[in-house]
PDB file of C-alpha atoms in Angstrom:
ATOM      1  CA  MET C   4      94.096 178.123  16.856  1.00 78.00           C
ATOM      2  CA  ASN C   5      96.559 178.174  19.870  1.00 86.00           C
ATOM      3  CA  THR C   6      99.311 176.383  17.942  1.00 88.00           C
ATOM      4  CA  ALA C   7      98.649 178.492  14.998  1.00 91.00           C
ATOM      5  CA  LEU C   8      99.206 181.705  17.101  1.00 91.00           C
ATOM      6  CA  ALA C   9     102.222 180.096  18.473  1.00 92.00           C
ATOM      7  CA  ILE C  10     103.701 179.432  15.060  1.00 93.00           C
ATOM      8  CA  LEU C  11     103.111 183.007  13.759  1.00 93.00           C
ATOM      9  CA  THR C  12     104.086 184.620  17.112  1.00 92.00           C
ATOM     10  CA  HIS C  13     107.312 182.790  17.068  1.00 92.00           C
ATOM     11  CA  ALA C  14     108.024 183.721  13.420  1.00 92.00           C
ATOM     12  CA  LEU C  15     107.385 187.373  14.022  1.00 93.00           C
ATOM     13  CA  ARG C  16     109.247 187.464  17.326  1.00 91.00           C
ATOM     14  CA  MET C  17     112.435 186.230  15.515  1.00 91.00           C
ATOM     15  CA  LEU C  18     111.926 189.085  12.918  1.00 91.00           C
ATOM     16  CA  ILE C  19     111.576 191.825  15.345  1.00 90.00           C
ATOM     17  CA  HIS C  20     113.666 190.656  18.482  1.00 87.00           C
ATOM     18  CA  ALA C  21     116.824 192.227  17.162  1.00 86.00           C
ATOM     19  CA  PRO C  22     115.982 194.526  14.303  1.00 89.00           C
ATOM     20  CA  SER C  23     119.581 195.725  13.596  1.00 89.00           C
ATOM     21  CA  THR C  24     120.692 192.168  13.335  1.00 88.00           C
ATOM     22  CA  THR C  25     117.862 191.164  11.129  1.00 90.00           C
ATOM     23  CA  ILE C  26     118.637 194.017   8.668  1.00 91.00           C
ATOM     24  CA  ARG C  27     122.528 193.354   8.881  1.00 90.00           C
ATOM     25  CA  VAL C  28     121.931 189.574   8.003  1.00 90.00           C
ATOM     26  CA  LEU C  29     119.632 190.432   5.294  1.00 92.00           C
ATOM     27  CA  MET C  30     121.324 193.725   3.864  1.00 92.00           C
ATOM     28  CA  PRO C  31     122.752 191.880   0.631  1.00 91.00           C
ATOM     29  CA  ALA C  32     119.382 190.597  -0.488  1.00 92.00           C
ATOM     30  CA  LEU C  33     117.542 193.842   0.435  1.00 92.00           C
ATOM     31  CA  VAL C  34     119.941 195.886  -1.673  1.00 92.00           C
ATOM     32  CA  LEU C  35     119.199 193.504  -4.592  1.00 91.00           C
ATOM     33  CA  VAL C  36     115.533 193.515  -4.310  1.00 90.00           C
ATOM     34  CA  ILE C  37     114.846 197.165  -3.541  1.00 88.00           C
ATOM     35  CA  GLY C  38     117.602 198.187  -5.891  1.00 89.00           C
ATOM     36  CA  CYS C  39     116.135 196.248  -8.846  1.00 86.00           C
ATOM     37  CA  SER C  40     112.775 197.701  -8.074  1.00 84.00           C
ATOM     38  CA  LEU C  41     114.000 201.137  -8.183  1.00 84.00           C
ATOM     39  CA  ALA C  42     115.802 200.387 -11.285  1.00 84.00           C
ATOM     40  CA  ILE C  43     112.664 199.079 -13.089  1.00 81.00           C
ATOM     41  CA  ALA C  44     110.825 202.410 -11.789  1.00 78.00           C
ATOM     42  CA  LEU C  45     113.680 204.702 -13.229  1.00 78.00           C
ATOM     43  CA  LEU C  46     114.745 202.933 -16.273  1.00 76.00           C
ATOM     44  CA  THR C  47     111.547 201.159 -17.541  1.00 71.00           C
ATOM     45  CA  PRO C  48     108.482 203.129 -16.446  1.00 64.00           C
ATOM     46  CA  ASP C  49     106.650 202.158 -19.595  1.00 63.00           C
ATOM     47  CA  MET C  50     106.602 198.657 -18.599  1.00 62.00           C
ATOM     48  CA  ILE C  51     104.519 199.496 -15.524  1.00 60.00           C
ATOM     49  CA  ILE C  52     102.567 202.514 -16.847  1.00 56.00           C
ATOM     50  CA  PRO C  53     102.388 202.651 -20.615  1.00 49.00           C
ATOM     51  CA  LYS C  54     102.288 206.111 -22.238  1.00 49.00           C
ATOM     52  CA  GLN C  55      98.933 207.166 -23.446  1.00 44.00           C
ATOM     53  CA  THR C  56      97.581 210.159 -25.409  1.00 44.00           C
ATOM     54  CA  ILE C  57      94.085 211.379 -25.277  1.00 45.00           C
ATOM     55  CA  ASN C  58      92.999 209.909 -28.461  1.00 49.00           C
ATOM     56  CA  ALA C  59      95.431 207.128 -28.893  1.00 46.00           C
ATOM     57  CA  PRO C  60      95.813 203.529 -27.176  1.00 51.00           C
ATOM     58  CA  ALA C  61      98.738 202.905 -25.028  1.00 57.00           C
ATOM     59  CA  GLU C  62     102.193 202.632 -26.855  1.00 63.00           C
ATOM     60  CA  PRO C  63     103.819 199.218 -26.530  1.00 66.00           C
ATOM     61  CA  PRO C  64     107.257 199.174 -24.614  1.00 66.00           C
ATOM     62  CA  THR C  65     110.343 199.179 -26.551  1.00 73.00           C
ATOM     63  CA  LEU C  66     112.608 196.148 -26.867  1.00 77.00           C
ATOM     64  CA  GLN C  67     115.159 197.660 -24.672  1.00 76.00           C
ATOM     65  CA  ALA C  68     112.721 198.501 -21.978  1.00 73.00           C
ATOM     66  CA  ALA C  69     111.455 194.854 -22.007  1.00 79.00           C
ATOM     67  CA  LEU C  70     114.922 193.468 -21.845  1.00 85.00           C
ATOM     68  CA  PHE C  71     115.857 195.893 -19.040  1.00 81.00           C
ATOM     69  CA  PHE C  72     112.433 194.895 -17.310  1.00 82.00           C
ATOM     70  CA  LEU C  73     113.254 191.150 -17.661  1.00 87.00           C
ATOM     71  CA  MET C  74     116.827 191.601 -16.334  1.00 88.00           C
ATOM     72  CA  PHE C  75     116.059 193.568 -13.252  1.00 86.00           C
ATOM     73  CA  GLY C  76     113.028 191.375 -12.408  1.00 86.00           C
ATOM     74  CA  ALA C  77     115.207 188.131 -12.627  1.00 89.00           C
ATOM     75  CA  VAL C  78     117.957 189.769 -10.450  1.00 90.00           C
ATOM     76  CA  GLY C  79     115.214 190.905  -7.945  1.00 89.00           C
ATOM     77  CA  LEU C  80     113.861 187.339  -7.736  1.00 90.00           C
ATOM     78  CA  ILE C  81     117.378 186.127  -7.240  1.00 92.00           C
ATOM     79  CA  GLY C  82     117.723 188.653  -4.335  1.00 92.00           C
ATOM     80  CA  TYR C  83     114.383 187.453  -2.864  1.00 92.00           C
ATOM     81  CA  ALA C  84     115.813 183.894  -2.889  1.00 93.00           C
ATOM     82  CA  LEU C  85     119.044 185.165  -1.383  1.00 93.00           C
ATOM     83  CA  MET C  86     116.822 186.892   1.367  1.00 94.00           C
ATOM     84  CA  ALA C  87     115.131 183.533   2.353  1.00 94.00           C
ATOM     85  CA  ILE C  88     118.284 181.578   2.337  1.00 94.00           C
ATOM     86  CA  LEU C  89     120.188 184.043   4.530  1.00 93.00           C
ATOM     87  CA  TRP C  90     117.217 184.122   7.093  1.00 94.00           C
ATOM     88  CA  HIS C  91     116.844 180.274   7.100  1.00 94.00           C
ATOM     89  CA  ARG C  92     120.645 180.005   7.782  1.00 92.00           C
ATOM     90  CA  HIS C  93     120.831 182.728  10.327  1.00 91.00           C
ATOM     91  CA  VAL C  94     117.948 181.165  12.521  1.00 91.00           C
ATOM     92  CA  LEU C  95     118.732 177.443  11.994  1.00 90.00           C
ATOM     93  CA  LEU C  96     122.513 177.643  12.109  1.00 85.00           C
ATOM     94  CA  ASN C  97     122.144 179.447  15.470  1.00 69.00           C
ATOM     95  CA  GLY C  98     122.638 183.002  14.253  1.00 56.00           C
ATOM     96  CA  SER C  99     126.546 182.865  13.776  1.00 54.00           C
ATOM     97  CA  ASP C 100     128.077 186.281  14.354  1.00 52.00           C
ATOM     98  CA  ARG C 101     129.963 185.946  11.319  1.00 56.00           C
ATOM     99  CA  ILE C 102     128.026 186.885   8.292  1.00 59.00           C
ATOM    100  CA  GLU C 103     130.298 185.054   5.889  1.00 60.00           C
ATOM    101  CA  ASP C 104     129.583 181.896   7.670  1.00 66.00           C
ATOM    102  CA  LEU C 105     125.803 182.448   6.704  1.00 74.00           C
ATOM    103  CA  ARG C 106     126.506 182.915   3.169  1.00 79.00           C
ATOM    104  CA  PRO C 107     125.436 179.983   0.958  1.00 82.00           C
ATOM    105  CA  ASP C 108     127.829 178.396  -1.500  1.00 85.00           C
ATOM    106  CA  ARG C 109     126.906 177.941  -5.272  1.00 87.00           C
ATOM    107  CA  ALA C 110     125.507 174.352  -4.547  1.00 91.00           C
ATOM    108  CA  ILE C 111     123.210 175.450  -1.769  1.00 91.00           C
ATOM    109  CA  PHE C 112     121.793 178.470  -3.747  1.00 92.00           C
ATOM    110  CA  LEU C 113     121.217 176.574  -6.982  1.00 93.00           C
ATOM    111  CA  GLY C 114     119.603 173.666  -4.942  1.00 93.00           C
ATOM    112  CA  TYR C 115     117.366 176.154  -3.317  1.00 94.00           C
ATOM    113  CA  ILE C 116     116.475 177.714  -6.592  1.00 93.00           C
ATOM    114  CA  TRP C 117     115.624 174.220  -7.944  1.00 93.00           C
ATOM    115  CA  ARG C 118     113.418 173.392  -4.870  1.00 94.00           C
ATOM    116  CA  ALA C 119     111.714 176.732  -5.311  1.00 93.00           C
ATOM    117  CA  ILE C 120     110.824 176.059  -8.889  1.00 93.00           C
ATOM    118  CA  LEU C 121     109.480 172.573  -7.825  1.00 93.00           C
ATOM    119  CA  VAL C 122     107.378 174.105  -5.086  1.00 93.00           C
ATOM    120  CA  GLY C 123     106.207 176.832  -7.542  1.00 91.00           C
ATOM    121  CA  LEU C 124     105.218 174.283 -10.040  1.00 93.00           C
ATOM    122  CA  ALA C 125     103.303 172.136  -7.464  1.00 92.00           C
ATOM    123  CA  GLN C 126     101.398 175.425  -6.358  1.00 89.00           C
ATOM    124  CA  MET C 127     100.526 176.147  -9.973  1.00 89.00           C
ATOM    125  CA  VAL C 128      98.870 172.595 -10.242  1.00 90.00           C
ATOM    126  CA  ALA C 129      97.357 173.097  -6.822  1.00 85.00           C
ATOM    127  CA  ALA C 130      95.765 176.427  -8.000  1.00 84.00           C
ATOM    128  CA  ILE C 131      93.847 174.840 -10.848  1.00 86.00           C
ATOM    129  CA  PRO C 132      91.380 173.008  -8.526  1.00 84.00           C
ATOM    130  CA  ILE C 133      91.254 175.853  -6.257  1.00 78.00           C
ATOM    131  CA  ALA C 134      90.165 178.202  -9.038  1.00 79.00           C
ATOM    132  CA  ILE C 135      87.565 175.866 -10.053  1.00 79.00           C
ATOM    133  CA  LEU C 136      86.153 175.616  -6.704  1.00 75.00           C
ATOM    134  CA  ILE C 137      86.016 179.397  -6.434  1.00 74.00           C
ATOM    135  CA  GLY C 138      84.365 179.537  -9.751  1.00 73.00           C
ATOM    136  CA  ILE C 139      81.819 177.123  -8.617  1.00 73.00           C
ATOM    137  CA  LEU C 140      81.033 178.909  -5.211  1.00 66.00           C
ATOM    138  CA  GLY C 141      80.537 182.315  -6.704  1.00 65.00           C
ATOM    139  CA  GLY C 142      82.450 183.147  -9.888  1.00 58.00           C
ATOM    140  CA  SER C 143      79.364 184.982 -11.365  1.00 58.00           C
ATOM    141  CA  MET C 144      78.939 187.136  -8.151  1.00 59.00           C
ATOM    142  CA  MET C 145      82.581 188.063  -8.250  1.00 57.00           C
ATOM    143  CA  TYR C 146      82.499 189.025 -11.859  1.00 59.00           C
ATOM    144  CA  ALA C 147      79.261 191.160 -11.293  1.00 58.00           C
ATOM    145  CA  ASN C 148      80.926 192.897  -8.189  1.00 59.00           C
ATOM    146  CA  PRO C 149      84.436 192.286  -7.968  1.00 58.00           C
ATOM    147  CA  THR C 150      85.023 194.600  -5.003  1.00 57.00           C
ATOM    148  CA  GLY C 151      82.011 193.303  -2.996  1.00 61.00           C
ATOM    149  CA  PRO C 152      81.944 191.374   0.174  1.00 69.00           C
ATOM    150  CA  MET C 153      81.370 188.089  -1.567  1.00 70.00           C
ATOM    151  CA  ALA C 154      84.436 188.646  -3.774  1.00 69.00           C
ATOM    152  CA  THR C 155      86.448 189.401  -0.623  1.00 72.00           C
ATOM    153  CA  LEU C 156      85.277 186.442   1.208  1.00 78.00           C
ATOM    154  CA  LEU C 157      85.850 184.065  -1.713  1.00 77.00           C
ATOM    155  CA  GLY C 158      89.206 185.703  -2.314  1.00 77.00           C
ATOM    156  CA  LEU C 159      90.038 184.968   1.475  1.00 83.00           C
ATOM    157  CA  VAL C 160      89.017 181.418   1.113  1.00 84.00           C
ATOM    158  CA  ALA C 161      91.216 180.810  -2.001  1.00 84.00           C
ATOM    159  CA  SER C 162      94.082 182.505  -0.241  1.00 86.00           C
ATOM    160  CA  VAL C 163      93.847 180.427   2.838  1.00 90.00           C
ATOM    161  CA  ILE C 164      93.821 177.055   0.723  1.00 90.00           C
ATOM    162  CA  PHE C 165      96.639 178.312  -1.354  1.00 90.00           C
ATOM    163  CA  VAL C 166      98.720 179.329   1.733  1.00 92.00           C
ATOM    164  CA  TRP C 167      98.032 176.066   3.371  1.00 94.00           C
ATOM    165  CA  VAL C 168      99.180 174.008   0.657  1.00 93.00           C
ATOM    166  CA  ALA C 169     102.239 176.336   0.230  1.00 93.00           C
ATOM    167  CA  MET C 170     103.135 175.746   3.877  1.00 95.00           C
ATOM    168  CA  ARG C 171     102.628 171.930   3.639  1.00 94.00           C
ATOM    169  CA  LEU C 172     105.133 171.810   0.618  1.00 94.00           C
ATOM    170  CA  SER C 173     107.653 174.437   1.306  1.00 93.00           C
ATOM    171  CA  VAL C 174     109.451 173.096   4.390  1.00 95.00           C
ATOM    172  CA  VAL C 175     111.829 171.721   1.749  1.00 96.00           C
ATOM    173  CA  LEU C 176     113.047 175.288   1.262  1.00 96.00           C
ATOM    174  CA  PRO C 177     114.732 175.875   4.697  1.00 95.00           C
ATOM    175  CA  ALA C 178     116.129 172.297   4.299  1.00 95.00           C
ATOM    176  CA  ALA C 179     117.598 173.391   1.114  1.00 94.00           C
ATOM    177  CA  ALA C 180     119.098 176.372   2.538  1.00 93.00           C
ATOM    178  CA  LEU C 181     120.958 174.147   5.013  1.00 92.00           C
ATOM    179  CA  GLY C 182     122.038 171.692   2.421  1.00 89.00           C
ATOM    180  CA  GLU C 183     119.695 168.940   3.697  1.00 90.00           C
ATOM    181  CA  PRO C 184     117.911 166.637   1.329  1.00 88.00           C
ATOM    182  CA  MET C 185     114.238 166.775   1.464  1.00 92.00           C
ATOM    183  CA  ARG C 186     111.528 165.833  -1.277  1.00 92.00           C
ATOM    184  CA  LEU C 187     108.022 167.610  -1.527  1.00 93.00           C
ATOM    185  CA  GLY C 188     106.507 164.488  -0.355  1.00 93.00           C
ATOM    186  CA  GLU C 189     108.640 164.388   2.795  1.00 94.00           C
ATOM    187  CA  SER C 190     107.563 168.006   3.465  1.00 95.00           C
ATOM    188  CA  TRP C 191     103.960 167.099   3.184  1.00 95.00           C
ATOM    189  CA  THR C 192     104.425 164.109   5.595  1.00 95.00           C
ATOM    190  CA  THR C 193     106.547 166.225   7.998  1.00 94.00           C
ATOM    191  CA  THR C 194     103.774 168.899   8.385  1.00 95.00           C
ATOM    192  CA  LYS C 195     100.959 166.334   8.677  1.00 94.00           C
ATOM    193  CA  PRO C 196     100.999 166.313  12.552  1.00 93.00           C
ATOM    194  CA  ILE C 197     100.054 170.149  12.548  1.00 93.00           C
ATOM    195  CA  SER C 198      98.118 170.199   9.429  1.00 93.00           C
ATOM    196  CA  ALA C 199      94.989 171.358  11.296  1.00 93.00           C
ATOM    197  CA  ALA C 200      96.923 173.994  13.033  1.00 94.00           C
ATOM    198  CA  LEU C 201      98.366 175.298   9.620  1.00 95.00           C
ATOM    199  CA  TRP C 202      94.743 176.117   8.566  1.00 95.00           C
ATOM    200  CA  GLY C 203      94.817 178.652  11.335  1.00 94.00           C
ATOM    201  CA  VAL C 204      98.271 180.184  10.280  1.00 95.00           C
ATOM    202  CA  ALA C 205      97.007 180.218   6.733  1.00 94.00           C
ATOM    203  CA  LEU C 206      93.854 182.238   7.903  1.00 94.00           C
ATOM    204  CA  LEU C 207      95.938 184.614   9.981  1.00 93.00           C
ATOM    205  CA  LEU C 208      98.402 185.240   7.120  1.00 92.00           C
ATOM    206  CA  SER C 209      95.638 185.599   4.559  1.00 89.00           C
ATOM    207  CA  GLY C 210      93.549 187.998   6.641  1.00 87.00           C
ATOM    208  CA  LEU C 211      96.699 190.161   7.464  1.00 87.00           C
ATOM    209  CA  ASN C 212      97.662 190.273   3.738  1.00 85.00           C
ATOM    210  CA  ILE C 213      94.163 191.497   2.828  1.00 82.00           C
ATOM    211  CA  CYS C 214      94.125 194.220   5.444  1.00 84.00           C
ATOM    212  CA  VAL C 215      97.583 195.358   4.421  1.00 82.00           C
ATOM    213  CA  TYR C 216      96.471 195.500   0.639  1.00 78.00           C
ATOM    214  CA  MET C 217      93.277 197.416   1.531  1.00 78.00           C
ATOM    215  CA  ILE C 218      95.207 199.987   3.669  1.00 80.00           C
ATOM    216  CA  SER C 219      98.138 200.289   1.092  1.00 74.00           C
ATOM    217  CA  ASP C 220      95.393 200.794  -1.753  1.00 72.00           C
ATOM    218  CA  THR C 221      93.943 203.726   0.367  1.00 74.00           C
ATOM    219  CA  LEU C 222      97.100 205.412   1.496  1.00 72.00           C
ATOM    220  CA  LEU C 223      99.569 204.796  -0.997  1.00 65.00           C
ATOM    221  CA  PRO C 224     100.147 206.651  -4.374  1.00 63.00           C
ATOM    222  CA  VAL C 225      98.957 204.681  -7.278  1.00 60.00           C
ATOM    223  CA  THR C 226     101.791 205.643  -9.682  1.00 61.00           C
ATOM    224  CA  GLY C 227     105.327 206.805  -9.560  1.00 60.00           C
ATOM    225  CA  GLY C 228     108.686 205.663  -8.075  1.00 63.00           C
ATOM    226  CA  LEU C 229     107.504 206.212  -4.514  1.00 72.00           C
ATOM    227  CA  ALA C 230     104.492 203.857  -4.972  1.00 73.00           C
ATOM    228  CA  ILE C 231     106.757 201.033  -6.519  1.00 76.00           C
ATOM    229  CA  LEU C 232     109.154 201.388  -3.651  1.00 77.00           C
ATOM    230  CA  ALA C 233     106.411 201.372  -0.958  1.00 79.00           C
ATOM    231  CA  HIS C 234     104.706 198.221  -2.731  1.00 80.00           C
ATOM    232  CA  THR C 235     108.259 196.567  -2.828  1.00 83.00           C
ATOM    233  CA  ILE C 236     108.753 196.977   0.752  1.00 86.00           C
ATOM    234  CA  ILE C 237     105.410 195.568   1.628  1.00 87.00           C
ATOM    235  CA  TYR C 238     106.115 192.446  -0.597  1.00 88.00           C
ATOM    236  CA  VAL C 239     109.503 192.180   1.095  1.00 90.00           C
ATOM    237  CA  VAL C 240     107.883 192.382   4.571  1.00 90.00           C
ATOM    238  CA  GLU C 241     105.018 189.818   3.623  1.00 91.00           C
ATOM    239  CA  GLY C 242     107.710 187.594   2.127  1.00 91.00           C
ATOM    240  CA  LEU C 243     109.752 187.704   5.244  1.00 94.00           C
ATOM    241  CA  VAL C 244     106.976 186.673   7.411  1.00 94.00           C
ATOM    242  CA  PHE C 245     106.236 183.651   5.362  1.00 94.00           C
ATOM    243  CA  ILE C 246     109.923 182.835   5.264  1.00 95.00           C
ATOM    244  CA  SER C 247     110.137 183.202   8.961  1.00 95.00           C
ATOM    245  CA  VAL C 248     107.029 180.794   9.202  1.00 95.00           C
ATOM    246  CA  LEU C 249     108.774 178.340   7.349  1.00 96.00           C
ATOM    247  CA  THR C 250     111.943 178.613   9.308  1.00 95.00           C
ATOM    248  CA  THR C 251     109.884 178.119  12.457  1.00 94.00           C
ATOM    249  CA  LEU C 252     108.052 174.909  10.907  1.00 95.00           C
ATOM    250  CA  TYR C 253     111.420 173.450  10.044  1.00 95.00           C
ATOM    251  CA  GLY C 254     113.059 174.238  13.501  1.00 93.00           C
ATOM    252  CA  HIS C 255     109.826 172.726  15.323  1.00 92.00           C
ATOM    253  CA  LEU C 256     109.120 169.867  13.196  1.00 93.00           C
ATOM    254  CA  VAL C 257     112.662 168.717  12.119  1.00 93.00           C
ATOM    255  CA  GLU C 258     114.975 169.927  14.772  1.00 90.00           C
ATOM    256  CA  GLY C 259     112.507 169.575  17.660  1.00 88.00           C
ATOM    257  CA  ARG C 260     112.655 173.195  18.778  1.00 89.00           C
ATOM    258  CA  SER C 261     110.042 174.559  21.087  1.00 87.00           C
ATOM    259  CA  LEU C 262     107.506 177.224  19.699  1.00 84.00           C
ATOM    260  CA  GLY C 263     107.917 179.061  23.124  1.00 72.00           C
ATOM    261  CA  GLN C 264     111.648 179.909  22.417  1.00 52.00           C
TER     262      GLN C 264
END
């Protein structure tokens, strides 16, 4: 667990050590992600909260709303990928003071997107046995009481396994951000020496995410533009933490950097 804490602490320290620099580096991506989220909330609210009347079912969204939703959603995902690339390059290229030096060219961006798709497909395949396992362990209990302690526990178990697999595979992503070749199998092999510690990291990340969701569900509004903006910011922060963990893993395992720095 000491190594797991060192990995997560290092990842968080990189993000909060110089907040103004972090925001400056990530600003283009943050504008895309948050801007697209606000555009969806303002222009396609029916895609999120269908209109209902007292005695009628929800009305289906219009074709225009669906197209706007898909367009802004795709641009938002591109912004999320750009956020990861910028952060990987900022840290692993030793934080160049010139922002233009950190901007990826077309080949790096497309290479990153392709590897992200491969990682996503691999995670989907991994999710199948995880779902079967959770179903065997207590699917009926979760169905009977989806908000009970057993459901929360099994959800945590599933999340830990899923995050562990994601970390084992996703070291290819910071490599792609630097334009370095790496296959999914190489990522799995590279992370093998600390695979046990990554269970601890997965547990810490999953537990933190569950706590954040419980707090946000209690404190944040359920509907409206403010709710969408707040949840977008939460997703961005959670994503940045995971991205920074991957950056830490690449720096430590591939480049030999110390976790204490």
